[in-house]
Short mmCIF file of C-alpha atoms and ligand atoms in Angstrom, two decimals:
data_model
loop_
_atom_site.label_atom_id
_atom_site.label_comp_id
_atom_site.label_asym_id
_atom_site.label_seq_id
_atom_site.Cartn_x
_atom_site.Cartn_y
_atom_site.Cartn_z
CA UNK G 1 -178.94 -41.03 36.58
CA UNK G 2 -181.71 -42.38 38.70
CA UNK G 3 -185.18 -41.49 39.85
CA UNK G 4 -185.76 -40.13 43.34
CA UNK G 5 -186.26 -43.15 45.62
CA UNK G 6 -189.68 -44.78 45.41
CA UNK G 7 -190.78 -43.09 42.17
CA UNK G 8 -191.87 -45.40 39.40
CA UNK G 9 -192.29 -45.03 35.61
CA UNK G 10 -195.83 -45.59 34.36
CA UNK G 11 -197.12 -45.98 30.78
CA UNK G 12 -200.32 -43.94 30.29
CA UNK G 13 -201.02 -44.42 26.57
CA UNK G 14 -199.06 -44.30 23.29
CA UNK G 15 -197.01 -41.07 23.39
CA UNK G 16 -197.60 -40.41 27.09
CA UNK G 17 -195.60 -41.59 30.11
CA UNK G 18 -195.70 -40.59 33.75
CA UNK G 19 -193.15 -40.69 36.57
CA UNK G 20 -194.59 -40.91 40.10
CA UNK G 21 -198.25 -40.58 41.06
CA UNK G 22 -198.55 -37.62 43.44
CA UNK G 23 -198.68 -34.12 41.90
CA UNK G 24 -196.20 -32.97 44.58
CA UNK G 25 -193.48 -35.21 43.14
CA UNK G 26 -194.70 -36.54 39.77
CA UNK G 27 -194.58 -35.49 36.11
CA UNK G 28 -196.54 -36.45 32.98
CA UNK G 29 -194.60 -36.44 29.68
CA UNK G 30 -196.69 -35.98 26.54
CA UNK G 31 -196.01 -36.07 22.82
CA UNK G 32 -193.34 -38.77 23.06
CA UNK G 33 -192.35 -41.12 20.26
CA UNK G 34 -192.36 -44.85 21.00
CA UNK G 35 -188.55 -44.75 21.25
CA UNK G 36 -188.70 -41.86 23.72
CA UNK G 37 -191.14 -43.82 25.86
CA UNK G 38 -188.59 -46.67 25.91
CA UNK G 39 -186.02 -44.16 27.12
CA UNK G 40 -188.26 -43.02 29.96
CA UNK G 41 -188.95 -46.68 30.83
CA UNK G 42 -185.19 -47.25 31.04
CA UNK G 43 -184.99 -44.89 34.04
CA UNK G 44 -186.24 -47.81 36.16
CA UNK G 45 -182.74 -49.32 35.75
CA UNK G 46 -180.81 -46.15 36.79
CA UNK G 47 -178.94 -45.83 33.47
CA UNK G 48 -175.85 -43.70 32.93
CA UNK G 49 -176.02 -40.84 30.40
CA UNK G 50 -174.03 -43.07 28.01
CA UNK G 51 -176.56 -45.91 28.47
CA UNK G 52 -179.38 -43.55 27.48
CA UNK G 53 -177.53 -42.29 24.40
CA UNK G 54 -176.88 -45.91 23.37
CA UNK G 55 -180.53 -46.81 23.88
CA UNK G 56 -181.51 -43.69 21.94
CA UNK G 57 -179.43 -44.89 18.98
CA UNK G 58 -181.17 -48.29 18.92
CA UNK G 59 -184.64 -46.73 19.36
CA UNK G 60 -184.22 -43.89 16.87
CA UNK G 61 -183.94 -41.02 19.38
CA UNK G 62 -181.24 -38.48 18.40
CA UNK G 63 -178.66 -37.55 21.09
CA UNK G 64 -179.90 -33.94 21.35
CA UNK G 65 -183.43 -35.21 22.05
CA UNK G 66 -182.06 -37.62 24.70
CA UNK G 67 -180.35 -34.66 26.42
CA UNK G 68 -183.51 -32.55 26.08
CA UNK G 69 -185.61 -35.26 27.75
CA UNK G 70 -183.04 -35.69 30.51
CA UNK G 71 -183.04 -31.93 31.18
CA UNK G 72 -186.85 -31.92 31.27
CA UNK G 73 -186.87 -34.73 33.84
CA UNK G 74 -184.27 -32.88 35.92
CA UNK G 75 -186.35 -29.70 35.90
CA UNK G 76 -189.44 -31.71 36.88
CA UNK G 77 -187.70 -32.82 40.09
CA UNK G 78 -188.13 -36.56 39.54
CA UNK G 79 -184.41 -37.30 39.18
CA UNK G 80 -182.23 -37.70 42.25
CA UNK G 81 -179.96 -34.62 42.23
CA UNK G 82 -177.28 -36.30 44.37
CA UNK G 83 -176.90 -39.22 41.95
CA UNK G 84 -173.99 -40.57 44.03
CA UNK G 85 -172.49 -43.79 42.66
CA UNK G 86 -173.11 -47.04 44.51
CA UNK G 87 -176.37 -45.76 45.94
CA UNK G 88 -178.09 -48.72 47.63
CA UNK G 89 -181.61 -48.97 49.00
CA UNK G 90 -182.47 -46.12 51.37
CA UNK G 91 -184.76 -46.33 54.42
CA UNK G 92 -188.41 -45.44 53.65
CA UNK G 93 -188.13 -42.27 55.76
CA UNK G 94 -185.15 -40.99 53.75
CA UNK G 95 -186.86 -41.97 50.48
CA UNK G 96 -190.02 -40.11 51.50
CA UNK G 97 -188.25 -36.81 52.17
CA UNK G 98 -186.04 -37.27 49.11
CA UNK G 99 -189.20 -37.25 47.01
CA UNK G 100 -190.58 -34.12 48.68
CA UNK G 101 -187.63 -31.83 49.34
CA UNK G 102 -186.65 -29.40 46.59
CA UNK G 103 -183.00 -30.43 46.96
CA UNK G 104 -183.94 -34.13 47.08
CA UNK G 105 -181.71 -34.53 50.14
CA UNK G 106 -183.56 -36.98 52.37
CA UNK G 107 -180.15 -37.84 53.83
CA UNK G 108 -179.99 -34.38 55.45
CA UNK G 109 -183.28 -35.10 57.26
CA UNK G 110 -181.90 -38.39 58.56
CA UNK G 111 -178.65 -36.74 59.69
CA UNK G 112 -180.58 -34.13 61.71
CA UNK G 113 -182.70 -36.85 63.31
CA UNK G 114 -179.65 -38.96 64.15
CA UNK G 115 -178.18 -35.96 66.00
CA UNK G 116 -181.44 -35.23 67.86
CA UNK G 117 -182.15 -36.03 71.52
CA UNK G 118 -185.74 -36.56 72.65
CA UNK G 119 -186.65 -37.13 76.31
CA UNK G 120 -189.86 -39.00 77.07
CA UNK G 121 -191.60 -38.95 80.44
CA UNK G 122 -194.37 -41.48 80.70
CA UNK G 123 -193.74 -44.73 78.82
CA UNK G 124 -197.15 -46.35 78.96
CA UNK G 125 -198.83 -47.86 75.90
CA UNK G 126 -198.97 -44.44 74.19
CA UNK G 127 -195.48 -43.39 75.28
CA UNK G 128 -193.90 -46.67 74.18
CA UNK G 129 -195.62 -46.49 70.77
CA UNK G 130 -194.25 -42.95 70.44
CA UNK G 131 -190.75 -44.10 71.41
CA UNK G 132 -190.81 -46.92 68.83
CA UNK G 133 -191.99 -44.51 66.11
CA UNK G 134 -189.28 -41.96 66.92
CA UNK G 135 -186.57 -44.64 66.98
CA UNK G 136 -187.78 -46.08 63.65
CA UNK G 137 -187.85 -42.54 62.22
CA UNK G 138 -184.13 -42.28 62.95
CA UNK G 139 -184.01 -40.16 66.13
CA UNK G 140 -180.54 -40.87 67.50
CA UNK G 141 -181.07 -40.48 71.25
CA UNK G 142 -184.17 -41.35 73.29
CA UNK G 143 -184.10 -40.77 77.05
CA UNK G 144 -186.96 -42.64 78.69
CA UNK G 145 -188.21 -41.88 82.18
CA UNK G 146 -190.99 -43.83 83.90
CA UNK G 147 -190.66 -45.70 87.19
CA UNK G 148 -194.24 -47.01 87.17
CA UNK G 149 -194.71 -50.73 86.54
CA UNK G 150 -195.87 -52.16 83.21
CA UNK G 151 -199.52 -53.21 83.57
CA UNK G 152 -201.84 -55.33 81.46
CA UNK G 153 -203.19 -52.02 80.04
CA UNK G 154 -199.78 -51.55 78.36
CA UNK G 155 -199.82 -54.85 76.45
CA UNK G 156 -199.36 -54.70 72.72
CA UNK G 157 -196.27 -52.53 72.95
CA UNK G 158 -195.08 -54.47 76.01
CA UNK G 159 -195.02 -58.27 76.43
CA UNK G 160 -197.02 -60.11 79.14
CA UNK G 161 -193.71 -61.11 80.78
CA UNK G 162 -192.93 -57.37 81.22
CA UNK G 163 -195.91 -56.84 83.55
CA UNK G 164 -194.68 -55.59 86.92
CA UNK G 165 -191.27 -54.42 85.64
CA UNK G 166 -190.37 -50.71 85.55
CA UNK G 167 -191.62 -49.23 82.31
CA UNK G 168 -188.66 -46.94 81.62
CA UNK G 169 -186.04 -49.67 82.06
CA UNK G 170 -188.11 -52.28 80.24
CA UNK G 171 -188.84 -49.96 77.30
CA UNK G 172 -185.17 -49.00 77.06
CA UNK G 173 -184.20 -52.69 76.82
CA UNK G 174 -186.75 -53.36 74.08
CA UNK G 175 -185.65 -50.32 72.08
CA UNK G 176 -181.94 -51.15 72.38
CA UNK G 177 -182.67 -54.63 71.12
CA UNK G 178 -184.78 -53.44 68.16
CA UNK G 179 -182.60 -50.41 67.28
CA UNK G 180 -178.95 -51.25 68.08
CA UNK G 181 -177.70 -47.81 66.96
CA UNK G 182 -180.09 -45.95 69.31
CA UNK G 183 -178.53 -44.10 72.25
CA UNK G 184 -180.58 -44.27 75.46
CA UNK G 185 -178.38 -42.18 77.74
CA UNK G 186 -176.67 -38.81 77.56
CA UNK G 187 -173.97 -37.01 79.53
CA UNK G 188 -175.10 -35.17 82.68
CA UNK G 189 -176.46 -31.71 81.88
CA UNK G 190 -177.49 -32.63 78.33
CA UNK G 191 -180.51 -30.64 77.24
CA UNK G 192 -182.95 -32.61 75.06
CA UNK G 193 -184.12 -30.98 71.84
CA UNK G 194 -187.69 -31.84 72.86
CA UNK G 195 -189.13 -33.41 76.00
CA UNK G 196 -192.48 -35.19 75.61
CA UNK G 197 -194.53 -35.62 78.80
CA UNK G 198 -197.33 -38.20 78.61
CA UNK G 199 -199.88 -38.00 81.45
CA UNK G 200 -203.51 -38.68 82.34
CA UNK G 201 -206.10 -36.01 83.09
CA UNK G 202 -203.77 -33.00 83.36
CA UNK G 203 -200.11 -32.20 82.70
CA UNK G 204 -197.99 -32.54 85.86
CA UNK G 205 -197.14 -28.92 86.81
CA UNK G 206 -194.52 -29.94 89.36
CA UNK G 207 -192.44 -31.62 86.67
CA UNK G 208 -193.25 -29.37 83.71
CA UNK G 209 -192.94 -25.84 85.08
CA UNK G 210 -189.20 -26.08 85.91
CA UNK G 211 -188.67 -26.78 82.19
CA UNK G 212 -189.53 -23.12 81.47
CA UNK G 213 -186.60 -21.93 83.60
CA UNK G 214 -184.39 -24.66 82.18
CA UNK G 215 -185.29 -23.55 78.64
CA UNK G 216 -186.39 -27.04 77.60
CA UNK G 217 -188.83 -27.24 74.68
CA UNK G 218 -191.60 -29.60 75.78
CA UNK G 219 -194.73 -31.21 74.42
CA UNK G 220 -197.52 -32.28 76.80
CA UNK G 221 -199.58 -35.27 75.69
CA UNK G 222 -202.59 -35.64 77.97
CA UNK G 223 -205.00 -38.56 77.86
CA UNK G 224 -208.54 -37.71 78.97
CA UNK G 225 -211.80 -39.64 79.37
CA UNK G 226 -212.41 -39.54 75.61
CA UNK G 227 -209.68 -37.53 73.83
CA UNK G 228 -205.94 -37.40 73.82
CA UNK G 229 -204.64 -33.83 73.62
CA UNK G 230 -201.26 -33.27 71.96
CA UNK G 231 -199.72 -29.85 72.55
CA UNK G 232 -199.13 -27.04 72.65
CA UNK G 233 -195.40 -27.34 72.02
CA UNK G 234 -194.04 -25.12 74.78
CA UNK G 235 -191.02 -23.12 73.62
CA UNK G 236 -189.97 -21.21 76.77
CA UNK G 237 -190.49 -17.48 76.43
CA UNK G 238 -192.35 -17.85 73.14
CA UNK G 239 -196.03 -18.77 73.18
CA UNK G 240 -198.33 -20.27 75.79
CA UNK G 241 -197.22 -22.77 78.44
CA UNK G 242 -199.18 -25.40 80.36
CA UNK G 243 -199.90 -22.87 83.15
CA UNK G 244 -201.44 -20.54 80.55
CA UNK G 245 -203.81 -23.38 79.63
CA UNK G 246 -204.68 -23.89 83.30
CA UNK G 247 -205.44 -20.18 83.70
CA UNK G 248 -207.63 -20.15 80.56
CA UNK G 249 -209.52 -23.17 81.91
CA UNK G 250 -209.94 -21.43 85.27
CA UNK G 251 -211.41 -18.40 83.48
CA UNK G 252 -213.97 -20.75 81.91
CA UNK G 253 -214.61 -22.81 85.08
CA UNK G 254 -213.55 -21.46 88.47
CA UNK G 255 -213.62 -24.99 89.91
CA UNK G 256 -210.85 -26.07 87.50
CA UNK G 257 -207.96 -25.67 90.03
CA UNK G 258 -209.78 -27.98 92.46
CA UNK G 259 -210.51 -30.48 89.69
CA UNK G 260 -206.96 -30.35 88.35
CA UNK G 261 -205.49 -31.00 91.80
CA UNK G 262 -207.55 -34.17 92.12
CA UNK G 263 -206.84 -35.31 88.55
CA UNK G 264 -203.09 -35.05 89.17
CA UNK G 265 -203.23 -37.75 91.85
CA UNK G 266 -206.03 -39.90 90.39
CA UNK G 267 -204.99 -43.44 89.41
CA UNK G 268 -203.97 -43.85 85.75
CA UNK G 269 -206.77 -45.78 84.04
CA UNK G 270 -204.86 -46.94 80.93
CA UNK G 271 -205.36 -45.69 77.37
CA UNK G 272 -207.75 -47.15 74.80
CA UNK G 273 -205.61 -48.67 72.06
CA UNK G 274 -206.72 -46.52 69.09
CA UNK G 275 -206.47 -43.38 71.25
CA UNK G 276 -202.91 -44.47 72.11
CA UNK G 277 -202.09 -45.12 68.44
CA UNK G 278 -203.56 -41.81 67.22
CA UNK G 279 -202.00 -39.82 70.07
CA UNK G 280 -198.56 -41.37 69.63
CA UNK G 281 -198.66 -40.82 65.86
CA UNK G 282 -199.65 -37.15 66.23
CA UNK G 283 -197.00 -36.57 68.89
CA UNK G 284 -194.32 -38.30 66.79
CA UNK G 285 -195.35 -36.25 63.76
CA UNK G 286 -194.98 -32.99 65.67
CA UNK G 287 -191.68 -33.93 67.34
CA UNK G 288 -190.23 -34.93 63.96
CA UNK G 289 -191.53 -31.72 62.35
CA UNK G 290 -189.68 -29.74 65.05
CA UNK G 291 -186.47 -31.75 64.56
CA UNK G 292 -186.69 -31.60 60.75
CA UNK G 293 -187.31 -27.84 60.83
CA UNK G 294 -190.75 -28.16 59.25
CA UNK G 295 -193.87 -26.26 60.31
CA UNK G 296 -195.15 -27.46 63.70
CA UNK G 297 -198.95 -27.61 63.95
CA UNK G 298 -198.94 -27.45 67.75
CA UNK G 299 -197.19 -24.08 68.02
CA UNK G 300 -199.66 -22.24 70.30
CA UNK G 301 -202.22 -24.93 69.48
CA UNK G 302 -203.25 -28.39 70.57
CA UNK G 303 -204.58 -31.32 68.57
CA UNK G 304 -207.37 -33.34 70.13
CA UNK G 305 -208.30 -36.74 68.78
CA UNK G 306 -210.42 -39.64 70.02
CA UNK G 307 -211.57 -43.13 69.13
CA UNK G 308 -214.84 -41.54 67.97
CA UNK G 309 -213.28 -39.44 65.21
CA UNK G 310 -209.80 -39.85 63.73
CA UNK G 311 -209.72 -36.26 62.42
CA UNK G 312 -208.02 -34.06 65.04
CA UNK G 313 -209.69 -30.95 66.39
CA UNK G 314 -207.30 -27.97 66.45
CA UNK G 315 -207.55 -25.67 69.47
CA UNK G 316 -205.60 -22.38 69.49
CA UNK G 317 -204.06 -21.06 72.70
CA UNK G 318 -202.65 -17.69 73.70
CA UNK G 319 -200.32 -16.63 76.49
CA UNK G 320 -202.50 -15.90 79.53
CA UNK G 321 -201.98 -12.33 80.78
CA UNK G 322 -201.60 -13.54 84.38
CA UNK G 323 -199.06 -16.28 83.61
CA UNK G 324 -195.92 -14.27 82.97
CA UNK G 325 -194.24 -17.08 81.00
CA UNK G 326 -193.63 -14.71 78.09
CA UNK G 327 -191.33 -12.78 80.42
CA UNK G 328 -189.10 -15.77 81.11
CA UNK G 329 -185.82 -14.11 80.17
CA UNK G 330 -182.54 -15.59 79.05
CA UNK G 331 -181.03 -14.67 82.44
CA UNK G 332 -183.58 -16.73 84.35
CA UNK G 333 -182.84 -19.88 82.37
CA UNK G 334 -180.51 -22.48 83.77
CA UNK G 335 -179.11 -25.64 82.19
CA UNK G 336 -181.41 -28.63 82.47
CA UNK G 337 -180.77 -30.80 85.51
CA UNK G 338 -179.07 -34.10 84.72
CA UNK G 339 -181.73 -35.95 86.70
CA UNK G 340 -184.40 -34.73 84.31
CA UNK G 341 -182.96 -36.78 81.48
CA UNK G 342 -183.93 -40.26 82.52
CA UNK G 343 -181.86 -43.35 83.19
CA UNK G 344 -178.18 -43.23 82.29
ZN1 LIG A 1 -197.71 -19.44 80.48
#
């Protein structure tokens, strides 16, 4: 038997041992004899049941008490239920979810991620940081789309020798080199599980609105003067879309359509590095939550974060009555166009 990956055995005081440190995946064992504490310590070495019984004999712990302790540890959720033989080191992502899931099956999370396809439009400093995070998290297919050149504002995630090259192609090369198992193309007509669109000022309606008809789940990430806004995650036909947000803003400021039109074509100023890091981390977190089947914080909500304050502000959104996106029916949806999926 072995502990769930990453958990460690800690001695608290005579008679008291602890496995793990976080209440969500740890247990404190009290009233132990010295021999029983040795037994708990032995879990560090992933002993077999026979090993524990043998150790119990040398430390004065009767077999029934060894089995009782083992059962207690199993019920506490600190033992790895899979306990497959020959289990080597697991990636930190798999270990993390193994500690937290009731079934201890971090491998199932990694399998779902490996099968997932994420499209990414806009591979600037923020977009590239997001792509690297998703690839490192185990997402199997990343489809990058950005024909703009790498600029000095993208350095950090790009190299100075990349300046002037096309971002999408350059980013794809870097990712393939760092993550050899990553797929960066997909057959024509493939629909991504999530498309992330990174932009400045406003989401690009010309490129995002067709995604409603094509039934593509998409996440706008919009960099502003101070904040980066992540969300809402647009699930066509369910919840608000980017046009709903535009209509709500127009209700609050009737000059918004004029402003938005100008923002769409304004030059991209580059993203402050901590804004890029915070925005990419939030976006990656939400994309992975959607892929893993966990609760998504940006369902009908957006998260706004800035270099001034690392704690995101949550803003709730509703479907705007004049938008009509909640009436996008199954019949109106068409398969996603192959060209929307980035370089082949
Ligand atoms: Zn809408």
